[in-house]
mmCIF file of C-alpha atoms in Angstrom:
data_model
loop_
_atom_site.group_PDB
_atom_site.id
_atom_site.type_symbol
_atom_site.label_atom_id
_atom_site.label_comp_id
_atom_site.label_asym_id
_atom_site.label_seq_id
_atom_site.Cartn_x
_atom_site.Cartn_y
_atom_site.Cartn_z
ATOM 1 C CA ILE A 1 -0.356 0.394 0.345
ATOM 2 C CA ASP A 2 1.381 3.443 -1.079
ATOM 3 C CA MET A 3 2.102 5.755 2.298
ATOM 4 C CA VAL A 4 0.954 8.538 0.547
ATOM 5 C CA ASP A 5 -2.404 7.612 -0.740
ATOM 6 C CA GLY A 6 -2.957 4.992 1.560
ATOM 7 C CA VAL A 7 -4.930 3.004 -1.691
ATOM 8 C CA THR A 8 -2.602 2.115 -4.539
ATOM 9 C CA GLN A 9 0.984 -0.105 -4.907
ATOM 10 C CA GLY A 10 4.009 1.118 -6.060
ATOM 11 C CA LEU A 11 3.704 -0.648 -9.890
ATOM 12 C CA ALA A 12 5.474 -0.655 -12.929
ATOM 13 C CA LEU A 13 4.278 1.710 -15.712
ATOM 14 C CA HIS A 14 2.496 -0.754 -17.459
ATOM 15 C CA SER A 15 1.619 -4.210 -14.990
ATOM 16 C CA ASP A 16 0.359 -7.083 -16.561
ATOM 17 C CA SER A 17 -1.346 -8.559 -13.685
ATOM 18 C CA PRO A 18 -4.634 -7.101 -12.641
ATOM 19 C CA ILE A 19 -4.083 -4.940 -9.937
ATOM 20 C CA ARG A 20 -6.923 -5.713 -7.078
ATOM 21 C CA ARG A 21 -8.927 -3.769 -3.569
ATOM 22 C CA ARG A 22 -11.504 -5.017 -1.663
ATOM 23 C CA PHE A 23 -13.065 -3.182 0.570
ATOM 24 C CA VAL A 24 -15.694 -3.915 3.219
ATOM 25 C CA CYS A 25 -18.009 -2.407 5.800
ATOM 26 C CA ALA A 26 -20.492 -4.432 8.450
ATOM 27 C CA ASP A 27 -23.245 -5.560 6.237
ATOM 28 C CA ARG A 28 -21.018 -4.765 2.763
ATOM 29 C CA THR A 29 -18.608 -5.933 0.406
ATOM 30 C CA TYR A 30 -16.981 -3.677 -2.721
ATOM 31 C CA ALA A 31 -14.043 -5.022 -5.225
ATOM 32 C CA LEU A 32 -12.289 -2.892 -7.822
ATOM 33 C CA MET A 33 -10.254 -4.832 -10.123
ATOM 34 C CA LEU A 34 -7.777 -3.647 -13.222
ATOM 35 C CA SER A 35 -6.669 -5.620 -16.036
ATOM 36 C CA ARG A 36 -6.065 -5.653 -19.540
ATOM 37 C CA ASP A 37 -8.779 -7.138 -22.213
ATOM 38 C CA LEU A 38 -8.388 -9.071 -24.970
ATOM 39 C CA LEU A 39 -8.972 -6.177 -27.189
ATOM 40 C CA GLY A 40 -5.433 -4.394 -24.882
ATOM 41 C CA ASP A 41 -7.980 -2.484 -23.302
ATOM 42 C CA TRP A 42 -7.221 -2.074 -19.492
ATOM 43 C CA VAL A 43 -10.963 -2.316 -17.554
ATOM 44 C CA VAL A 44 -11.973 -1.224 -14.163
ATOM 45 C CA MET A 45 -14.390 -3.842 -13.565
ATOM 46 C CA GLN A 46 -16.368 -2.944 -9.899
ATOM 47 C CA THR A 47 -18.392 -5.525 -7.930
ATOM 48 C CA TRP A 48 -20.576 -5.520 -5.209
ATOM 49 C CA GLY A 49 -22.774 -6.804 -2.571
ATOM 50 C CA SER A 50 -24.357 -8.153 0.746
ATOM 51 C CA ARG A 51 -22.798 -10.111 3.288
ATOM 52 C CA ILE A 52 -26.389 -10.965 4.802
ATOM 53 C CA ASN A 53 -27.736 -12.093 0.850
ATOM 54 C CA LYS A 54 -26.698 -12.485 -2.147
ATOM 55 C CA HIS A 55 -28.133 -9.128 -3.324
ATOM 56 C CA GLY A 56 -25.508 -7.263 -5.251
ATOM 57 C CA GLY A 57 -24.217 -6.339 -8.796
ATOM 58 C CA GLY A 58 -21.195 -5.119 -10.733
ATOM 59 C CA LYS A 59 -20.277 -2.783 -13.851
ATOM 60 C CA SER A 60 -16.674 -2.508 -15.580
ATOM 61 C CA ARG A 61 -15.549 0.685 -17.721
ATOM 62 C CA ALA A 62 -12.642 0.682 -20.083
ATOM 63 C CA PHE A 63 -9.809 3.020 -20.481
ATOM 64 C CA ALA A 64 -7.270 3.438 -23.936
ATOM 65 C CA THR A 65 -4.410 4.068 -21.322
ATOM 66 C CA PHE A 66 -3.099 1.739 -17.903
ATOM 67 C CA GLU A 67 -2.735 4.961 -16.413
ATOM 68 C CA ALA A 68 -6.182 6.541 -16.579
ATOM 69 C CA GLY A 69 -7.297 3.152 -15.404
ATOM 70 C CA LEU A 70 -5.123 3.304 -12.443
ATOM 71 C CA ALA A 71 -6.695 6.946 -12.202
ATOM 72 C CA ALA A 72 -9.941 5.662 -12.257
ATOM 73 C CA LEU A 73 -9.368 3.065 -9.698
ATOM 74 C CA THR A 74 -7.793 4.960 -7.703
ATOM 75 C CA ALA A 75 -10.642 7.416 -7.289
ATOM 76 C CA LEU A 76 -13.301 4.876 -6.433
ATOM 77 C CA ALA A 77 -11.428 3.210 -3.909
ATOM 78 C CA ARG A 78 -10.995 6.461 -1.876
ATOM 79 C CA VAL A 79 -14.614 6.874 -1.975
ATOM 80 C CA ARG A 80 -15.242 3.754 -0.666
ATOM 81 C CA GLN A 81 -13.054 5.270 2.390
ATOM 82 C CA GLU A 82 -14.538 8.362 2.564
ATOM 83 C CA ARG A 83 -17.284 5.584 2.793
ATOM 84 C CA GLY A 84 -16.755 4.234 6.459
ATOM 85 C CA TYR A 85 -15.299 0.564 3.961
ATOM 86 C CA GLN A 86 -12.314 -0.629 5.216
ATOM 87 C CA LEU A 87 -9.736 -2.545 2.812
ATOM 88 C CA VAL A 88 -8.791 -5.345 2.934
ATOM 89 C CA GLU A 89 -6.877 -6.368 0.370
#
């Protein structure tokens, strides 16, 4: 975890392995993943759900560059932490 923002990790500018972040609060979970798709785009996938029942959902958004995808992942992670979620991985 980066000591500056508390969310990202120090990475090479282009990482081929997915970057994952998982957050929890009392009754909800939230996960983020940045990875490359088969077309070469960088995709941020968001999933969320209840820790009590099986309700949840997800969505994804493609970015042309790794840097743009990482910026989106970092912004989404920051919002989760501001809303009281704890980073677990």
